[in-house]
Coordinates of N, CA and C in Angstrom, one line a residue:
X1 N 0.9 25.1 -2.1 CA 0.7 24.1 -3.2 C 1.3 22.7 -2.6
X2 N 0.7 21.7 -2.7 CA 1.0 20.4 -2.0 C 2.3 19.8 -2.5
X3 N 2.8 20.0 -3.7 CA 4.0 19.5 -4.2 C 5.3 20.2 -3.8
X4 N 5.1 21.3 -3.1 CA 6.2 22.1 -2.6 C 6.6 23.2 -3.6
X5 N 6.1 23.2 -4.7 CA 6.5 24.3 -5.7 C 5.8 25.6 -5.2
X6 N 6.3 26.7 -5.7 CA 5.9 28.1 -5.4 C 5.2 28.7 -6.7
X7 N 4.1 29.2 -6.4 CA 3.3 29.8 -7.6 C 3.0 31.2 -7.2
X8 N 3.1 32.2 -8.2 CA 2.7 33.6 -7.9 C 1.2 33.7 -7.8
X9 N 0.8 34.5 -7.0 CA -0.7 34.8 -6.8 C -1.0 36.2 -7.2
X10 N -1.9 36.5 -8.2 CA -2.2 37.8 -8.7 C -3.7 38.2 -8.4
X11 N -4.1 37.8 -7.2 CA -5.5 38.1 -6.9 C -5.7 39.5 -6.3
X12 N -4.6 40.2 -6.0 CA -4.7 41.5 -5.6 C -4.9 41.7 -4.1
X13 N -5.0 40.6 -3.3 CA -5.3 40.7 -1.9 C -4.3 39.9 -1.1
X14 N -3.4 39.1 -1.7 CA -2.4 38.4 -1.1 C -1.2 39.3 -0.8
X15 N -0.7 39.3 0.4 CA 0.4 40.3 0.7 C 1.7 39.9 -0.1
X16 N 2.3 41.0 -0.6 CA 3.6 40.8 -1.3 C 4.8 41.0 -0.3
X17 N 4.4 41.7 0.8 CA 5.5 42.0 1.9 C 4.8 41.6 3.2
X18 N 5.4 40.7 3.9 CA 4.9 40.2 5.2 C 5.0 41.1 6.4
X19 N 4.2 40.8 7.3 CA 4.2 41.6 8.6 C 5.6 41.7 9.2
X20 N 6.0 42.9 9.6 CA 7.2 43.1 10.3 C 8.4 43.4 9.4
X21 N 8.1 43.3 8.0 CA 9.3 43.5 7.1 C 9.3 45.0 6.6
X22 N 10.5 45.5 6.6 CA 10.8 46.8 5.9 C 11.7 46.5 4.7
X23 N 11.1 46.7 3.6 CA 11.9 46.4 2.3 C 12.2 47.6 1.5
X24 N 13.4 48.1 1.5 CA 13.7 49.2 0.5 C 14.3 48.5 -0.8
X25 N 13.8 48.9 -2.0 CA 14.4 48.5 -3.2 C 14.8 49.7 -4.0
X26 N 16.1 49.8 -4.3 CA 16.8 51.0 -4.9 C 17.3 50.5 -6.2
X27 N 17.0 51.2 -7.3 CA 17.4 50.9 -8.6 C 18.2 52.0 -9.2
X28 N 19.2 51.8 -9.9 CA 19.8 52.9 -10.7 C 19.1 53.2 -11.9
X29 N 18.3 52.3 -12.4 CA 17.6 52.5 -13.7 C 16.1 52.5 -13.4
X30 N 15.3 52.3 -14.5 CA 13.9 52.3 -14.5 C 13.3 51.1 -13.7
X31 N 12.3 51.3 -13.0 CA 11.6 50.2 -12.2 C 10.2 50.1 -12.9
X32 N 9.8 48.8 -13.3 CA 8.6 48.6 -13.8 C 7.8 47.7 -12.9
X33 N 6.6 48.1 -12.5 CA 5.7 47.3 -11.6 C 4.6 46.6 -12.5
X34 N 4.5 45.3 -12.3 CA 3.5 44.6 -13.1 C 2.4 43.9 -12.3
X35 N 2.5 43.9 -11.0 CA 1.5 43.2 -10.2 C 1.1 44.1 -8.9
X36 N 0.1 43.7 -8.3 CA -0.2 44.3 -7.1 C 0.9 44.2 -6.0
X37 N 1.1 45.3 -5.2 CA 2.0 45.2 -4.1 C 1.3 45.6 -2.8
X38 N 0.9 44.6 -2.1 CA 0.1 44.8 -0.9 C 0.9 44.4 0.3
X39 N 0.8 45.1 1.4 CA 1.6 44.7 2.7 C 0.6 44.0 3.5
X40 N 1.0 43.0 4.3 CA 0.2 42.3 5.3 C -0.3 43.3 6.3
X41 N -1.6 43.1 6.6 CA -2.2 44.0 7.7 C -3.0 45.1 7.1
X42 N -3.0 45.3 5.8 CA -3.9 46.3 5.2 C -5.3 45.7 4.9
X43 N -6.3 46.3 5.2 CA -7.6 45.8 4.8 C -8.3 46.9 4.0
X44 N -9.0 46.5 3.0 CA -9.7 47.4 2.0 C -11.2 47.2 2.4
X45 N -11.8 48.3 2.8 CA -13.2 48.3 3.1 C -13.9 49.4 2.3
X46 N -14.9 48.9 1.5 CA -15.6 49.8 0.6 C -14.6 50.6 -0.3
X47 N -13.6 49.9 -0.7 CA -12.6 50.5 -1.7 C -11.6 51.5 -1.0
X48 N -11.7 51.5 0.3 CA -10.8 52.4 1.0 C -9.7 51.6 1.8
X49 N -8.4 51.8 1.7 CA -7.5 50.9 2.5 C -7.3 51.5 3.9
X50 N -7.2 50.6 4.8 CA -6.9 50.9 6.2 C -5.7 50.2 6.6
X51 N -4.6 50.9 7.1 CA -3.4 50.3 7.3 C -2.9 50.3 8.8
X52 N -3.8 50.5 9.7 CA -3.3 50.6 11.1 C -2.6 49.3 11.6
X53 N -3.1 48.2 11.1 CA -2.6 46.9 11.6 C -1.3 46.5 10.8
X54 N -0.9 47.3 9.8 CA 0.2 46.9 9.0 C 1.5 47.3 9.8
X55 N 2.4 46.3 9.9 CA 3.7 46.5 10.5 C 4.8 46.2 9.4
X56 N 4.5 46.6 8.1 CA 5.4 46.3 7.1 C 5.6 47.7 6.3
X57 N 6.7 47.7 5.6 CA 6.9 49.0 4.7 C 7.7 48.5 3.5
X58 N 7.2 49.1 2.4 CA 7.9 48.9 1.1 C 8.3 50.3 0.5
X59 N 9.6 50.5 0.2 CA 10.0 51.7 -0.4 C 10.7 51.4 -1.7
X60 N 10.3 51.9 -2.8 CA 10.8 51.8 -4.1 C 11.4 53.0 -4.6
X61 N 12.7 53.0 -5.0 CA 13.4 54.2 -5.4 C 14.1 53.9 -6.7
X62 N 13.8 54.8 -7.7 CA 14.6 54.8 -8.9 C 15.5 56.0 -8.9
X63 N 16.8 55.8 -8.9 CA 17.8 56.8 -8.7 C 18.0 57.7 -9.9
X64 N 17.9 57.0 -11.1 CA 18.3 57.7 -12.3 C 19.7 58.0 -12.6
X65 N 20.5 57.3 -11.8 CA 21.9 57.4 -12.1 C 22.7 56.2 -11.6
X66 N 23.7 55.8 -12.4 CA 24.5 54.6 -11.9 C 25.2 55.0 -10.6
X67 N 25.2 54.0 -9.7 CA 25.7 54.2 -8.4 C 27.3 54.3 -8.5
X68 N 27.9 53.6 -9.3 CA 29.4 53.5 -9.4 C 29.9 54.7 -10.2
X69 N 29.5 54.8 -11.5 CA 30.0 55.8 -12.4 C 29.3 57.2 -12.2
X70 N 28.1 57.3 -11.7 CA 27.3 58.5 -11.6 C 26.7 58.9 -12.8
X71 N 26.8 58.1 -13.9 CA 26.2 58.4 -15.2 C 24.7 58.4 -15.2
X72 N 24.0 59.3 -15.9 CA 22.5 59.4 -15.8 C 22.0 58.1 -16.5
X73 N 20.9 57.6 -16.1 CA 20.2 56.4 -16.6 C 18.8 56.9 -16.9
X74 N 18.0 56.1 -17.6 CA 16.7 56.4 -17.9 C 15.8 56.7 -16.7
X75 N 16.1 55.8 -15.6 CA 15.3 56.1 -14.4 C 13.8 56.0 -14.5
X76 N 13.2 56.4 -13.4 CA 11.6 56.4 -13.5 C 11.0 55.1 -12.9
X77 N 9.7 55.3 -12.6 CA 9.0 54.2 -12.2 C 7.7 54.1 -13.1
X78 N 7.4 52.9 -13.6 CA 6.4 52.7 -14.6 C 5.4 51.6 -14.1
X79 N 4.2 51.8 -14.4 CA 3.3 50.6 -14.3 C 3.2 50.0 -15.6
X80 N 3.4 48.7 -15.6 CA 3.5 48.0 -17.0 C 2.2 47.9 -17.6
X81 N 2.2 47.9 -18.9 CA 1.0 47.8 -19.7 C 0.2 46.5 -19.4
X82 N 1.0 45.4 -19.0 CA 0.4 44.2 -18.7 C -0.1 44.1 -17.2
X83 N 0.1 45.1 -16.5 CA -0.4 45.1 -15.0 C -1.9 45.0 -15.0
X84 N -2.4 44.5 -13.9 CA -3.9 44.4 -13.7 C -4.6 45.8 -13.9
X85 N -5.7 45.9 -14.4 CA -6.4 47.2 -14.7 C -6.8 47.9 -13.3
X86 N -6.9 47.2 -12.3 CA -7.2 47.8 -11.0 C -6.0 47.7 -10.0
X87 N -4.9 48.1 -10.5 CA -3.7 47.9 -9.7 C -3.7 48.6 -8.3
X88 N -3.3 47.9 -7.3 CA -3.1 48.4 -5.9 C -1.7 48.4 -5.5
X89 N -1.1 49.5 -5.1 CA 0.3 49.6 -4.6 C 0.3 50.2 -3.3
X90 N 0.9 49.5 -2.3 CA 1.1 50.0 -1.0 C 2.6 50.3 -0.8
X91 N 3.1 51.5 -1.0 CA 4.6 51.7 -1.0 C 4.7 53.2 -1.0
X92 N 6.0 53.5 -0.7 CA 6.6 54.8 -1.0 C 7.4 54.8 -2.2
X93 N 6.9 55.4 -3.2 CA 7.5 55.3 -4.5 C 8.3 56.7 -4.8
X94 N 9.6 56.7 -5.1 CA 10.4 57.8 -5.4 C 11.1 57.7 -6.8
X95 N 10.8 58.5 -7.6 CA 11.5 58.5 -9.0 C 12.4 59.8 -8.9
X96 N 13.6 59.7 -8.6 CA 14.5 60.9 -8.6 C 14.7 61.5 -10.0
X97 N 14.6 60.6 -11.0 CA 14.7 61.0 -12.4 C 13.6 60.2 -13.2
X98 N 13.1 60.7 -14.2 CA 12.4 59.8 -15.2 C 10.8 59.8 -14.9
X99 N 10.4 60.3 -13.7 CA 9.0 60.4 -13.4 C 8.3 59.2 -13.2
X100 N 7.0 59.2 -13.1 CA 6.1 58.1 -12.8 C 5.2 58.0 -14.0
X101 N 5.0 56.8 -14.6 CA 4.2 56.6 -15.8 C 3.4 55.4 -15.7
X102 N 2.2 55.6 -16.2 CA 1.3 54.3 -16.3 C 1.2 54.0 -17.8
X103 N 1.7 52.8 -18.2 CA 1.6 52.4 -19.5 C 0.4 51.7 -19.9
X104 N 0.0 52.0 -21.1 CA -1.4 51.4 -21.4 C -2.5 52.3 -21.0
X105 N -3.7 52.1 -21.4 CA -4.8 52.9 -21.1 C -5.9 52.1 -20.3
X106 N -6.8 52.8 -19.6 CA -7.9 52.3 -19.0 C -7.6 51.7 -17.7
X107 N -6.5 52.0 -17.1 CA -6.2 51.4 -15.7 C -6.7 52.3 -14.6
X108 N -6.9 51.8 -13.4 CA -7.1 52.5 -12.2 C -6.1 52.1 -11.2
X109 N -5.1 52.9 -11.1 CA -4.0 52.7 -10.2 C -4.2 53.3 -8.8
X110 N -4.2 52.5 -7.7 CA -4.4 53.2 -6.5 C -3.1 53.0 -5.6
X111 N -2.7 54.1 -5.1 CA -1.4 54.1 -4.3 C -1.7 54.3 -2.9
X112 N -1.4 53.5 -2.0 CA -1.6 53.8 -0.5 C -0.1 54.0 0.0
X113 N 0.2 55.3 0.3 CA 1.5 55.7 0.7 C 1.9 57.0 0.1
X114 N 3.0 57.0 -0.6 CA 3.5 58.3 -1.1 C 4.1 58.1 -2.5
X115 N 4.0 59.2 -3.3 CA 4.6 59.3 -4.6 C 5.5 60.5 -4.7
X116 N 6.7 60.3 -5.0 CA 7.6 61.5 -5.1 C 8.2 61.3 -6.6
X117 N 7.8 62.2 -7.5 CA 8.2 62.2 -8.9 C 8.1 63.6 -9.4
X118 N 9.1 63.9 -10.3 CA 9.2 65.2 -11.0 C 8.3 65.3 -12.1
X119 N 7.7 64.2 -12.7 CA 6.8 64.3 -13.7 C 5.8 63.0 -13.6
X120 N 4.6 63.2 -14.2 CA 3.7 62.2 -14.3 C 3.0 62.1 -15.6
X121 N 2.8 60.8 -16.2 CA 2.2 60.6 -17.3 C 1.2 59.4 -17.1
X122 N -0.1 59.7 -17.1 CA -1.1 58.7 -16.8 C -1.6 58.0 -18.0
X123 N -1.3 58.5 -19.2 CA -1.7 57.9 -20.5 C -3.2 57.6 -20.5
X124 N -4.0 58.5 -19.9 CA -5.4 58.4 -19.9 C -6.0 57.4 -18.8
X125 N -5.1 56.9 -17.9 CA -5.6 56.2 -16.8 C -5.9 56.9 -15.6
X126 N -6.5 56.3 -14.6 CA -6.8 57.0 -13.3 C -5.8 56.7 -12.3
X127 N -5.4 57.7 -11.5 CA -4.5 57.5 -10.4 C -5.2 58.0 -9.1
X128 N -5.3 57.2 -8.1 CA -5.8 57.6 -6.8 C -4.8 57.5 -5.8
X129 N -4.5 58.5 -5.0 CA -3.5 58.4 -3.9 C -4.2 58.5 -2.5
X130 N -3.9 57.5 -1.7 CA -4.5 57.5 -0.4 C -3.4 57.7 0.6
X131 N -3.5 58.6 1.5 CA -2.5 58.8 2.5 C -2.6 57.6 3.5
X132 N -1.5 57.2 3.9 CA -1.4 56.0 5.0 C -2.1 56.6 6.2
X133 N -3.1 55.9 6.7 CA -3.7 56.5 7.9 C -2.9 56.5 9.1
X134 N -1.8 55.9 9.1 CA -0.8 56.0 10.2 C -0.1 57.3 10.1
X135 N 0.1 57.9 8.9 CA 0.7 59.3 8.8 C -0.3 60.2 9.3
X136 N -1.6 60.0 9.0 CA -2.6 61.0 9.5 C -2.6 61.1 11.0
X137 N -2.2 60.1 11.6 CA -2.1 60.1 13.1 C -0.7 60.5 13.6
X138 N 0.1 60.7 12.8 CA 1.6 61.1 13.2 C 2.4 59.9 13.5
X139 N 1.9 58.7 13.2 CA 2.7 57.4 13.4 C 3.4 56.9 12.2
X140 N 4.5 57.6 11.8 CA 5.1 57.2 10.5 C 6.0 55.9 10.8
X141 N 6.0 55.0 9.8 CA 6.7 53.9 9.9 C 8.2 54.3 10.0
X142 N 9.0 53.4 10.6 CA 10.5 53.7 10.7 C 11.1 54.0 9.4
X143 N 12.0 54.9 9.2 CA 12.7 55.2 8.0 C 11.7 55.5 6.8
X144 N 10.6 56.0 7.0 CA 9.7 56.3 5.9 C 10.2 57.6 5.2
X145 N 10.2 57.7 3.9 CA 10.5 58.9 3.3 C 9.5 60.0 3.7
X146 N 9.9 61.1 4.2 CA 9.0 62.2 4.6 C 9.3 63.6 4.1
X147 N 8.3 64.5 4.1 CA 8.5 65.9 3.8 C 8.0 66.6 5.0
X148 N 8.4 67.8 5.2 CA 7.9 68.5 6.4 C 6.4 68.6 6.5
X149 N 5.8 68.8 5.3 CA 4.4 68.8 5.2 C 4.0 68.2 3.9
X150 N 2.7 67.8 3.7 CA 2.4 67.2 2.4 C 2.6 68.1 1.3
X151 N 3.1 67.6 0.2 CA 3.4 68.3 -1.0 C 2.6 67.9 -2.2
X152 N 2.0 68.8 -3.0 CA 1.4 68.4 -4.2 C 1.5 69.7 -5.2
X153 N 2.1 69.5 -6.3 CA 2.3 70.6 -7.1 C 2.0 70.2 -8.7
X154 N 1.2 70.9 -9.4 CA 0.9 70.6 -10.8 C 1.6 71.8 -11.6
X155 N 2.4 71.6 -12.6 CA 3.0 72.6 -13.3 C 2.2 72.6 -14.7
X156 N 1.5 71.7 -15.0 CA 0.7 71.7 -16.3 C -0.5 70.8 -16.1
X157 N -1.7 71.3 -16.4 CA -2.9 70.5 -16.3 C -3.7 70.7 -17.4
X158 N -4.2 69.7 -18.1 CA -5.1 69.8 -19.3 C -6.4 69.0 -18.9
X159 N -7.5 69.7 -19.0 CA -8.8 69.2 -18.6 C -9.2 68.4 -19.8
X160 N -9.6 67.0 -19.7 CA -9.9 66.1 -20.8 C -11.4 66.0 -20.8
X161 N -12.1 66.1 -19.6 CA -13.5 66.0 -19.5 C -14.0 66.9 -18.3
X162 N -15.1 67.5 -18.6 CA -15.8 68.5 -17.6 C -17.2 68.0 -17.5
X163 N -17.5 67.7 -16.2 CA -19.1 67.4 -16.0 C -19.5 68.1 -14.8
X164 N -20.7 68.6 -15.0 CA -21.4 69.4 -13.9 C -22.5 68.6 -13.4
X165 N -22.7 68.5 -12.0 CA -23.7 67.7 -11.5 C -24.8 68.6 -10.8

């Protein structure tokens, strides 16, 4: 902007974390995401993210307990009801307590990275997880949260719609 002021950009394509930056965000309590979180160097082609050129990393962790006292807090990671309907998140998201929740309905949340949570509530929204293509090649970003092998577990699943083609 010509007058030197800073304005937020919510177009979904402007990087939130610049090339070469590793940004860990740790919260004792609930984390609410209300806008796209895209790292510089990711390109979306035909709706699929490619991250080979990205040299940035975003890690968001909700600990679910106070750092000083150790008391339990609400914790969790939530997508705000006011977030864009086609939210794109490139991050490693960890909810040590409180789970991952999408507030509001009719959203299509896409995560490029990882989701670690003990529970999930999509509230009727769609969640798509893309594995970072660097992980597929064994080139993990420095300090990335990892498991020995990919993990996915459902303890409860309710079919809302069934279509046969």
